[in-house]
Amino acid sequence: MSSSERMSSPPPPKQYGVTKPISMAGPTEADMQRNRELEKFLVEAGLYESKEEDAKREQVLGRIRQIAKDWVKELTRLRGYSDQMVEDANALIFTFGSYRLGVHGPGADIDALCVGPSYVSREEDFFFILHNILAEMEEVTELQPVLDAHVPVMKFKFDGLSIDLLYASISRLVVREDLDISDMSVLYDVDEPTVRSLNGCRVADQILKLVPNVEHFCTTLRCLKFWAKRRGVYSNVTGFLGGVNWALLVARVCQLYPNAVPSMLVSRFFRVYTMWRWPNPVMLCAIEEAELGFSVWDPRKNRRDKTHHMPIITPAYPCMNSSYNVSTSTLRVMMDQFQYGNTICEEVELNKAQWSALFEPYLFFESYRNYLQVDIVAANADDLLAWKGWVESRLRQLTLMIERDTYGKLQCHPYPHEYVDTSKPCAHCAFFMGLQRKPGEVVQEGQQFDIRGSVEEFKLSINMYMFWKPGMEICVSHIRRKQIPPYVFPEGYKRTRHPRLASQQRSSENGNEYQTGSGLKRKKDPESVDQDGPEKRQSISPQKQDSLSPEHLAPSSVRSGTGSNVEPVIPDKRVLNQEIAEGGDVSNSSVITSVTSEVGSCEDVGNESVADSQSLLENRHLDGNGAFQDGVHEELEPNAGLGSVLQSTSGIDSETVVQKPVMSRLSLTSTA
């Protein structure tokens, strides 16, 4: 090739991310048709805000900006600064989260950051003086400061619109209007809570810079956030993933398929993360080191980083794991849901299903035989708001305590939704957690999982709440599926088990026996569903459920005999009061019958079998330069030999991140 030809040749396409893309292919006509159908579904589902609602958001943000400016100017004047300083005094409001990324929907809150000068503090000025200013305003309701959060925040509603407001005091006397929050200089001489507050905006800005097509990214993220909420895996606080986590996962898929349209990206999302080899990290760019002294995610240096189960690394310095809340139990739940999504997307691509099938709600109360019910009560609605927030933020600890005390053999599924019994006059809400034995775990006959200590430790930590008031109480109960209170179901009805769920949870209790509190043995419940028939989609018809009483803190034992019975032992029965207690008889023993999980036959994942996928998953290696590599995606697309999809330019080696065993697809068995 001549020099002139070399000069005229087009430059190589820009590479997004730490590796080359899996596929540069664009959409086919069939892909475009599926994309139109997907976008139509999202519109009809009401995921887009009207122009009037959007204008109201801008108006509210404008009011908050003015309040912040006036607040800082008044503090500057009261502290004796010069007239010129008072005139120059300023505070800026930045947005982040779904609003900044352009994926917010009707009724969504606004995540905002107030940036002020060095002499305006978070503890006294923001959480006390500004709090009092807001409290006196008629437009402001439900004002709730959360000082002890990982990222301190003030929550409130302004003219009916939910606001989560953070504060960052930067080391500058004057905050100018043209402040570039992405510049690393804003991190000079600030504490770690301030860094975490600033990084919400910095991460959002970086995400938008690191995706090849912002519009496609936004549509895909909007779709997958809706999916995650429908499937019960959208909640950072309970150990699943929050908005920034989903944004980073979607952004990485956009980098791997830079020319794909949203319908393709949704399908590839599930294909990629069904096969992802956690705890290998998801990163949009190389981990950046700097001389500011802040710790970055690095399992070679930080022992705690080695324990993370699902690392999703933020792209702005200091790079952190945004998903440190994920536990082994919640990771299992999410992997099951990724497999569900992958299966539906395959059917959509084969014209065997519509997009609506992807968003079928997860039937949590049909999925387990055994549950923990966490009832929360307070003297009034305002106290309940604060008390509930505290308890919800600690539910993840209960999951971890149970996993720790049962050596991972008893897994918890905290459901990130609260339920209220409107028939009760007291301020009350409840959370639920599904319980099951770890899939594939061999439990010896007579073995017990005693979680009384776990529950008591959890309650002790809850009662350390520094803002506790009389009337704030918590009650942890063990209930079986048939004892789930009717108020958790639409219109008080329990639905029949969903056929898709039934296909994944074959009944295996035939012939099994369990011991009741009286010492007698009974055969399996007649409520068990015969699931041996052929799979087919059916309409869900409501079926009336008898109202059964929860067993508040009733003693029980976790036994596993020949029938694989699993019975958690929880503390002695305590009923808070007649307002909480359900009507009817309460058993003296809280018996949980068998919850078993078996490894089923391999099913196709994408275009490859699980066996093929396992061979792919064994391809992780180091290249000649010691860079971390993983061949997990080598065959995700035809003729796409990657060899280094998860390569990290940060130099993390294969011994740094603990490699988890490859898991076969599980055929979960549950009985009624």
JSON list of N, CA, C and O in Angstrom, two decimals, residues 88-130:
[
{"chain": "A", "resi": 88, "resn": "ASP", "atom": "N", "xyz": [-20.60, 37.82, 46.12]},
{"chain": "A", "resi": 88, "resn": "ASP", "atom": "CA", "xyz": [-20.08, 36.70, 45.31]},
{"chain": "A", "resi": 88, "resn": "ASP", "atom": "C", "xyz": [-20.51, 35.33, 45.86]},
{"chain": "A", "resi": 88, "resn": "ASP", "atom": "O", "xyz": [-20.36, 34.32, 45.16]},
{"chain": "A", "resi": 89, "resn": "ALA", "atom": "N", "xyz": [-20.99, 35.30, 47.09]},
{"chain": "A", "resi": 89, "resn": "ALA", "atom": "CA", "xyz": [-21.35, 34.01, 47.71]},
{"chain": "A", "resi": 89, "resn": "ALA", "atom": "C", "xyz": [-22.37, 33.27, 46.83]},
{"chain": "A", "resi": 89, "resn": "ALA", "atom": "O", "xyz": [-23.31, 33.87, 46.31]},
{"chain": "A", "resi": 90, "resn": "ASN", "atom": "N", "xyz": [-22.15, 31.96, 46.71]},
{"chain": "A", "resi": 90, "resn": "ASN", "atom": "CA", "xyz": [-22.97, 31.21, 45.76]},
{"chain": "A", "resi": 90, "resn": "ASN", "atom": "C", "xyz": [-23.03, 29.74, 46.16]},
{"chain": "A", "resi": 90, "resn": "ASN", "atom": "O", "xyz": [-22.16, 29.22, 46.87]},
{"chain": "A", "resi": 91, "resn": "ALA", "atom": "N", "xyz": [-24.04, 29.08, 45.71]},
{"chain": "A", "resi": 91, "resn": "ALA", "atom": "CA", "xyz": [-24.17, 27.62, 45.81]},
{"chain": "A", "resi": 91, "resn": "ALA", "atom": "C", "xyz": [-24.77, 27.13, 44.49]},
{"chain": "A", "resi": 91, "resn": "ALA", "atom": "O", "xyz": [-25.60, 27.82, 43.88]},
{"chain": "A", "resi": 92, "resn": "LEU", "atom": "N", "xyz": [-24.32, 25.98, 44.05]},
{"chain": "A", "resi": 92, "resn": "LEU", "atom": "CA", "xyz": [-24.79, 25.41, 42.80]},
{"chain": "A", "resi": 92, "resn": "LEU", "atom": "C", "xyz": [-25.56, 24.12, 43.06]},
{"chain": "A", "resi": 92, "resn": "LEU", "atom": "O", "xyz": [-25.26, 23.39, 44.01]},
{"chain": "A", "resi": 93, "resn": "ILE", "atom": "N", "xyz": [-26.54, 23.86, 42.23]},
{"chain": "A", "resi": 93, "resn": "ILE", "atom": "CA", "xyz": [-27.31, 22.62, 42.29]},
{"chain": "A", "resi": 93, "resn": "ILE", "atom": "C", "xyz": [-27.03, 21.81, 41.02]},
{"chain": "A", "resi": 93, "resn": "ILE", "atom": "O", "xyz": [-27.24, 22.29, 39.90]},
{"chain": "A", "resi": 94, "resn": "PHE", "atom": "N", "xyz": [-26.49, 20.60, 41.21]},
{"chain": "A", "resi": 94, "resn": "PHE", "atom": "CA", "xyz": [-26.27, 19.66, 40.11]},
{"chain": "A", "resi": 94, "resn": "PHE", "atom": "C", "xyz": [-27.23, 18.48, 40.29]},
{"chain": "A", "resi": 94, "resn": "PHE", "atom": "O", "xyz": [-27.58, 18.13, 41.41]},
{"chain": "A", "resi": 95, "resn": "THR", "atom": "N", "xyz": [-27.60, 17.88, 39.20]},
{"chain": "A", "resi": 95, "resn": "THR", "atom": "CA", "xyz": [-28.44, 16.68, 39.28]},
{"chain": "A", "resi": 95, "resn": "THR", "atom": "C", "xyz": [-27.64, 15.46, 38.87]},
{"chain": "A", "resi": 95, "resn": "THR", "atom": "O", "xyz": [-26.62, 15.56, 38.16]},
{"chain": "A", "resi": 96, "resn": "PHE", "atom": "N", "xyz": [-28.08, 14.32, 39.34]},
{"chain": "A", "resi": 96, "resn": "PHE", "atom": "CA", "xyz": [-27.46, 13.06, 38.94]},
{"chain": "A", "resi": 96, "resn": "PHE", "atom": "C", "xyz": [-28.55, 12.00, 38.96]},
{"chain": "A", "resi": 96, "resn": "PHE", "atom": "O", "xyz": [-29.74, 12.31, 39.04]},
{"chain": "A", "resi": 97, "resn": "GLY", "atom": "N", "xyz": [-28.18, 10.75, 38.84]},
{"chain": "A", "resi": 97, "resn": "GLY", "atom": "CA", "xyz": [-29.19, 9.68, 38.84]},
{"chain": "A", "resi": 97, "resn": "GLY", "atom": "C", "xyz": [-30.03, 9.68, 37.58]},
{"chain": "A", "resi": 97, "resn": "GLY", "atom": "O", "xyz": [-29.60, 10.14, 36.52]},
{"chain": "A", "resi": 98, "resn": "SER", "atom": "N", "xyz": [-31.24, 9.18, 37.69]},
{"chain": "A", "resi": 98, "resn": "SER", "atom": "CA", "xyz": [-32.10, 8.98, 36.52]},
{"chain": "A", "resi": 98, "resn": "SER", "atom": "C", "xyz": [-32.42, 10.29, 35.82]},
{"chain": "A", "resi": 98, "resn": "SER", "atom": "O", "xyz": [-32.52, 10.34, 34.59]},
{"chain": "A", "resi": 99, "resn": "TYR", "atom": "N", "xyz": [-32.57, 11.36, 36.58]},
{"chain": "A", "resi": 99, "resn": "TYR", "atom": "CA", "xyz": [-32.91, 12.65, 35.96]},
{"chain": "A", "resi": 99, "resn": "TYR", "atom": "C", "xyz": [-31.75, 13.16, 35.12]},
{"chain": "A", "resi": 99, "resn": "TYR", "atom": "O", "xyz": [-31.95, 13.62, 34.00]},
{"chain": "A", "resi": 100, "resn": "ARG", "atom": "N", "xyz": [-30.53, 13.06, 35.63]},
{"chain": "A", "resi": 100, "resn": "ARG", "atom": "CA", "xyz": [-29.36, 13.51, 34.87]},
{"chain": "A", "resi": 100, "resn": "ARG", "atom": "C", "xyz": [-29.14, 12.63, 33.64]},
{"chain": "A", "resi": 100, "resn": "ARG", "atom": "O", "xyz": [-28.75, 13.12, 32.58]},
{"chain": "A", "resi": 101, "resn": "LEU", "atom": "N", "xyz": [-29.41, 11.33, 33.77]},
{"chain": "A", "resi": 101, "resn": "LEU", "atom": "CA", "xyz": [-29.20, 10.41, 32.65]},
{"chain": "A", "resi": 101, "resn": "LEU", "atom": "C", "xyz": [-30.34, 10.45, 31.64]},
{"chain": "A", "resi": 101, "resn": "LEU", "atom": "O", "xyz": [-30.24, 9.84, 30.57]},
{"chain": "A", "resi": 102, "resn": "GLY", "atom": "N", "xyz": [-31.42, 11.12, 31.98]},
{"chain": "A", "resi": 102, "resn": "GLY", "atom": "CA", "xyz": [-32.53, 11.25, 31.04]},
{"chain": "A", "resi": 102, "resn": "GLY", "atom": "C", "xyz": [-33.42, 10.03, 30.97]},
{"chain": "A", "resi": 102, "resn": "GLY", "atom": "O", "xyz": [-34.04, 9.77, 29.93]},
{"chain": "A", "resi": 103, "resn": "VAL", "atom": "N", "xyz": [-33.51, 9.27, 32.07]},
{"chain": "A", "resi": 103, "resn": "VAL", "atom": "CA", "xyz": [-34.34, 8.06, 32.05]},
{"chain": "A", "resi": 103, "resn": "VAL", "atom": "C", "xyz": [-35.39, 8.08, 33.16]},
{"chain": "A", "resi": 103, "resn": "VAL", "atom": "O", "xyz": [-35.93, 7.04, 33.53]},
{"chain": "A", "resi": 104, "resn": "HIS", "atom": "N", "xyz": [-35.69, 9.25, 33.69]},
{"chain": "A", "resi": 104, "resn": "HIS", "atom": "CA", "xyz": [-36.69, 9.35, 34.75]},
{"chain": "A", "resi": 104, "resn": "HIS", "atom": "C", "xyz": [-38.08, 9.20, 34.15]},
{"chain": "A", "resi": 104, "resn": "HIS", "atom": "O", "xyz": [-38.33, 9.51, 32.99]},
{"chain": "A", "resi": 105, "resn": "GLY", "atom": "N", "xyz": [-38.99, 8.75, 34.99]},
{"chain": "A", "resi": 105, "resn": "GLY", "atom": "CA", "xyz": [-40.36, 8.59, 34.56]},
{"chain": "A", "resi": 105, "resn": "GLY", "atom": "C", "xyz": [-41.30, 9.39, 35.44]},
{"chain": "A", "resi": 105, "resn": "GLY", "atom": "O", "xyz": [-40.87, 10.11, 36.35]},
{"chain": "A", "resi": 106, "resn": "PRO", "atom": "N", "xyz": [-42.59, 9.29, 35.20]},
{"chain": "A", "resi": 106, "resn": "PRO", "atom": "CA", "xyz": [-43.56, 10.03, 36.01]},
{"chain": "A", "resi": 106, "resn": "PRO", "atom": "C", "xyz": [-43.44, 9.67, 37.49]},
{"chain": "A", "resi": 106, "resn": "PRO", "atom": "O", "xyz": [-43.36, 8.50, 37.85]},
{"chain": "A", "resi": 107, "resn": "GLY", "atom": "N", "xyz": [-43.41, 10.68, 38.33]},
{"chain": "A", "resi": 107, "resn": "GLY", "atom": "CA", "xyz": [-43.35, 10.45, 39.77]},
{"chain": "A", "resi": 107, "resn": "GLY", "atom": "C", "xyz": [-41.99, 10.12, 40.32]},
{"chain": "A", "resi": 107, "resn": "GLY", "atom": "O", "xyz": [-41.84, 9.95, 41.54]},
{"chain": "A", "resi": 108, "resn": "ALA", "atom": "N", "xyz": [-40.98, 10.01, 39.47]},
{"chain": "A", "resi": 108, "resn": "ALA", "atom": "CA", "xyz": [-39.63, 9.68, 39.95]},
{"chain": "A", "resi": 108, "resn": "ALA", "atom": "C", "xyz": [-39.06, 10.84, 40.75]},
{"chain": "A", "resi": 108, "resn": "ALA", "atom": "O", "xyz": [-39.38, 12.01, 40.50]},
{"chain": "A", "resi": 109, "resn": "ASP", "atom": "N", "xyz": [-38.21, 10.51, 41.72]},
{"chain": "A", "resi": 109, "resn": "ASP", "atom": "CA", "xyz": [-37.59, 11.57, 42.50]},
{"chain": "A", "resi": 109, "resn": "ASP", "atom": "C", "xyz": [-36.44, 12.20, 41.73]},
{"chain": "A", "resi": 109, "resn": "ASP", "atom": "O", "xyz": [-36.02, 11.69, 40.69]},
{"chain": "A", "resi": 110, "resn": "ILE", "atom": "N", "xyz": [-35.93, 13.31, 42.24]},
{"chain": "A", "resi": 110, "resn": "ILE", "atom": "CA", "xyz": [-34.78, 13.99, 41.65]},
{"chain": "A", "resi": 110, "resn": "ILE", "atom": "C", "xyz": [-33.62, 13.87, 42.62]},
{"chain": "A", "resi": 110, "resn": "ILE", "atom": "O", "xyz": [-33.73, 14.27, 43.78]},
{"chain": "A", "resi": 111, "resn": "ASP", "atom": "N", "xyz": [-32.53, 13.29, 42.17]},
{"chain": "A", "resi": 111, "resn": "ASP", "atom": "CA", "xyz": [-31.29, 13.26, 42.95]},
{"chain": "A", "resi": 111, "resn": "ASP", "atom": "C", "xyz": [-30.52, 14.53, 42.63]},
{"chain": "A", "resi": 111, "resn": "ASP", "atom": "O", "xyz": [-30.19, 14.80, 41.48]},
{"chain": "A", "resi": 112, "resn": "ALA", "atom": "N", "xyz": [-30.24, 15.31, 43.65]},
{"chain": "A", "resi": 112, "resn": "ALA", "atom": "CA", "xyz": [-29.57, 16.60, 43.45]},
{"chain": "A", "resi": 112, "resn": "ALA", "atom": "C", "xyz": [-28.44, 16.77, 44.44]},
{"chain": "A", "resi": 112, "resn": "ALA", "atom": "O", "xyz": [-28.46, 16.22, 45.55]},
{"chain": "A", "resi": 113, "resn": "LEU", "atom": "N", "xyz": [-27.45, 17.55, 44.04]},
{"chain": "A", "resi": 113, "resn": "LEU", "atom": "CA", "xyz": [-26.30, 17.86, 44.87]},
{"chain": "A", "resi": 113, "resn": "LEU", "atom": "C", "xyz": [-26.15, 19.37, 44.99]},
{"chain": "A", "resi": 113, "resn": "LEU", "atom": "O", "xyz": [-26.15, 20.07, 43.98]},
{"chain": "A", "resi": 114, "resn": "CYS", "atom": "N", "xyz": [-26.04, 19.83, 46.21]},
{"chain": "A", "resi": 114, "resn": "CYS", "atom": "CA", "xyz": [-25.76, 21.25, 46.46]},
{"chain": "A", "resi": 114, "resn": "CYS", "atom": "C", "xyz": [-24.28, 21.39, 46.75]},
{"chain": "A", "resi": 114, "resn": "CYS", "atom": "O", "xyz": [-23.76, 20.74, 47.67]},
{"chain": "A", "resi": 115, "resn": "VAL", "atom": "N", "xyz": [-23.59, 22.22, 45.99]},
{"chain": "A", "resi": 115, "resn": "VAL", "atom": "CA", "xyz": [-22.16, 22.46, 46.18]},
{"chain": "A", "resi": 115, "resn": "VAL", "atom": "C", "xyz": [-21.99, 23.87, 46.75]},
{"chain": "A", "resi": 115, "resn": "VAL", "atom": "O", "xyz": [-22.43, 24.86, 46.15]},
{"chain": "A", "resi": 116, "resn": "GLY", "atom": "N", "xyz": [-21.38, 23.93, 47.94]},
{"chain": "A", "resi": 116, "resn": "GLY", "atom": "CA", "xyz": [-21.19, 25.21, 48.61]},
{"chain": "A", "resi": 116, "resn": "GLY", "atom": "C", "xyz": [-19.74, 25.48, 48.92]},
{"chain": "A", "resi": 116, "resn": "GLY", "atom": "O", "xyz": [-18.87, 24.61, 48.74]},
{"chain": "A", "resi": 117, "resn": "PRO", "atom": "N", "xyz": [-19.43, 26.67, 49.43]},
{"chain": "A", "resi": 117, "resn": "PRO", "atom": "CA", "xyz": [-18.04, 27.05, 49.74]},
{"chain": "A", "resi": 117, "resn": "PRO", "atom": "C", "xyz": [-17.52, 26.35, 50.99]},
{"chain": "A", "resi": 117, "resn": "PRO", "atom": "O", "xyz": [-18.28, 25.72, 51.73]},
{"chain": "A", "resi": 118, "resn": "SER", "atom": "N", "xyz": [-16.24, 26.50, 51.25]},
{"chain": "A", "resi": 118, "resn": "SER", "atom": "CA", "xyz": [-15.57, 25.76, 52.32]},
{"chain": "A", "resi": 118, "resn": "SER", "atom": "C", "xyz": [-16.07, 26.12, 53.70]},
{"chain": "A", "resi": 118, "resn": "SER", "atom": "O", "xyz": [-16.01, 25.30, 54.62]},
{"chain": "A", "resi": 119, "resn": "TYR", "atom": "N", "xyz": [-16.58, 27.32, 53.89]},
{"chain": "A", "resi": 119, "resn": "TYR", "atom": "CA", "xyz": [-16.99, 27.74, 55.23]},
{"chain": "A", "resi": 119, "resn": "TYR", "atom": "C", "xyz": [-18.45, 27.39, 55.56]},
{"chain": "A", "resi": 119, "resn": "TYR", "atom": "O", "xyz": [-18.95, 27.72, 56.63]},
{"chain": "A", "resi": 120, "resn": "VAL", "atom": "N", "xyz": [-19.13, 26.73, 54.66]},
{"chain": "A", "resi": 120, "resn": "VAL", "atom": "CA", "xyz": [-20.50, 26.27, 54.91]},
{"chain": "A", "resi": 120, "resn": "VAL", "atom": "C", "xyz": [-20.46, 24.75, 55.11]},
{"chain": "A", "resi": 120, "resn": "VAL", "atom": "O", "xyz": [-20.17, 24.00, 54.17]},
{"chain": "A", "resi": 121, "resn": "SER", "atom": "N", "xyz": [-20.74, 24.31, 56.31]},
{"chain": "A", "resi": 121, "resn": "SER", "atom": "CA", "xyz": [-20.54, 22.91, 56.67]},
{"chain": "A", "resi": 121, "resn": "SER", "atom": "C", "xyz": [-21.79, 22.06, 56.41]},
{"chain": "A", "resi": 121, "resn": "SER", "atom": "O", "xyz": [-22.90, 22.57, 56.29]},
{"chain": "A", "resi": 122, "resn": "ARG", "atom": "N", "xyz": [-21.58, 20.76, 56.37]},
{"chain": "A", "resi": 122, "resn": "ARG", "atom": "CA", "xyz": [-22.68, 19.83, 56.18]},
{"chain": "A", "resi": 122, "resn": "ARG", "atom": "C", "xyz": [-23.45, 19.62, 57.48]},
{"chain": "A", "resi": 122, "resn": "ARG", "atom": "O", "xyz": [-24.68, 19.68, 57.49]},
{"chain": "A", "resi": 123, "resn": "GLU", "atom": "N", "xyz": [-22.72, 19.37, 58.58]},
{"chain": "A", "resi": 123, "resn": "GLU", "atom": "CA", "xyz": [-23.37, 18.98, 59.83]},
{"chain": "A", "resi": 123, "resn": "GLU", "atom": "C", "xyz": [-24.23, 20.10, 60.41]},
{"chain": "A", "resi": 123, "resn": "GLU", "atom": "O", "xyz": [-25.39, 19.88, 60.77]},
{"chain": "A", "resi": 124, "resn": "GLU", "atom": "N", "xyz": [-23.68, 21.30, 60.52]},
{"chain": "A", "resi": 124, "resn": "GLU", "atom": "CA", "xyz": [-24.40, 22.39, 61.17]},
{"chain": "A", "resi": 124, "resn": "GLU", "atom": "C", "xyz": [-25.23, 23.22, 60.18]},
{"chain": "A", "resi": 124, "resn": "GLU", "atom": "O", "xyz": [-26.41, 23.45, 60.40]},
{"chain": "A", "resi": 125, "resn": "ASP", "atom": "N", "xyz": [-24.60, 23.63, 59.11]},
{"chain": "A", "resi": 125, "resn": "ASP", "atom": "CA", "xyz": [-25.27, 24.56, 58.19]},
{"chain": "A", "resi": 125, "resn": "ASP", "atom": "C", "xyz": [-26.30, 23.89, 57.30]},
{"chain": "A", "resi": 125, "resn": "ASP", "atom": "O", "xyz": [-27.40, 24.40, 57.09]},
{"chain": "A", "resi": 126, "resn": "PHE", "atom": "N", "xyz": [-25.95, 22.73, 56.75]},
{"chain": "A", "resi": 126, "resn": "PHE", "atom": "CA", "xyz": [-26.86, 22.05, 55.83]},
{"chain": "A", "resi": 126, "resn": "PHE", "atom": "C", "xyz": [-27.96, 21.32, 56.59]},
{"chain": "A", "resi": 126, "resn": "PHE", "atom": "O", "xyz": [-29.15, 21.52, 56.33]},
{"chain": "A", "resi": 127, "resn": "PHE", "atom": "N", "xyz": [-27.56, 20.45, 57.54]},
{"chain": "A", "resi": 127, "resn": "PHE", "atom": "CA", "xyz": [-28.54, 19.62, 58.23]},
{"chain": "A", "resi": 127, "resn": "PHE", "atom": "C", "xyz": [-29.26, 20.34, 59.37]},
{"chain": "A", "resi": 127, "resn": "PHE", "atom": "O", "xyz": [-30.19, 19.78, 59.95]},
{"chain": "A", "resi": 128, "resn": "PHE", "atom": "N", "xyz": [-28.85, 21.55, 59.70]},
{"chain": "A", "resi": 128, "resn": "PHE", "atom": "CA", "xyz": [-29.55, 22.28, 60.76]},
{"chain": "A", "resi": 128, "resn": "PHE", "atom": "C", "xyz": [-30.19, 23.56, 60.22]},
{"chain": "A", "resi": 128, "resn": "PHE", "atom": "O", "xyz": [-31.42, 23.71, 60.22]},
{"chain": "A", "resi": 129, "resn": "ILE", "atom": "N", "xyz": [-29.37, 24.46, 59.69]},
{"chain": "A", "resi": 129, "resn": "ILE", "atom": "CA", "xyz": [-29.92, 25.75, 59.26]},
{"chain": "A", "resi": 129, "resn": "ILE", "atom": "C", "xyz": [-30.78, 25.61, 58.01]},
{"chain": "A", "resi": 129, "resn": "ILE", "atom": "O", "xyz": [-31.94, 26.06, 57.97]},
{"chain": "A", "resi": 130, "resn": "LEU", "atom": "N", "xyz": [-30.25, 24.97, 56.96]},
{"chain": "A", "resi": 130, "resn": "LEU", "atom": "CA", "xyz": [-31.05, 24.80, 55.74]},
{"chain": "A", "resi": 130, "resn": "LEU", "atom": "C", "xyz": [-32.25, 23.90, 56.03]},
{"chain": "A", "resi": 130, "resn": "LEU", "atom": "O", "xyz": [-33.34, 24.14, 55.48]}
]
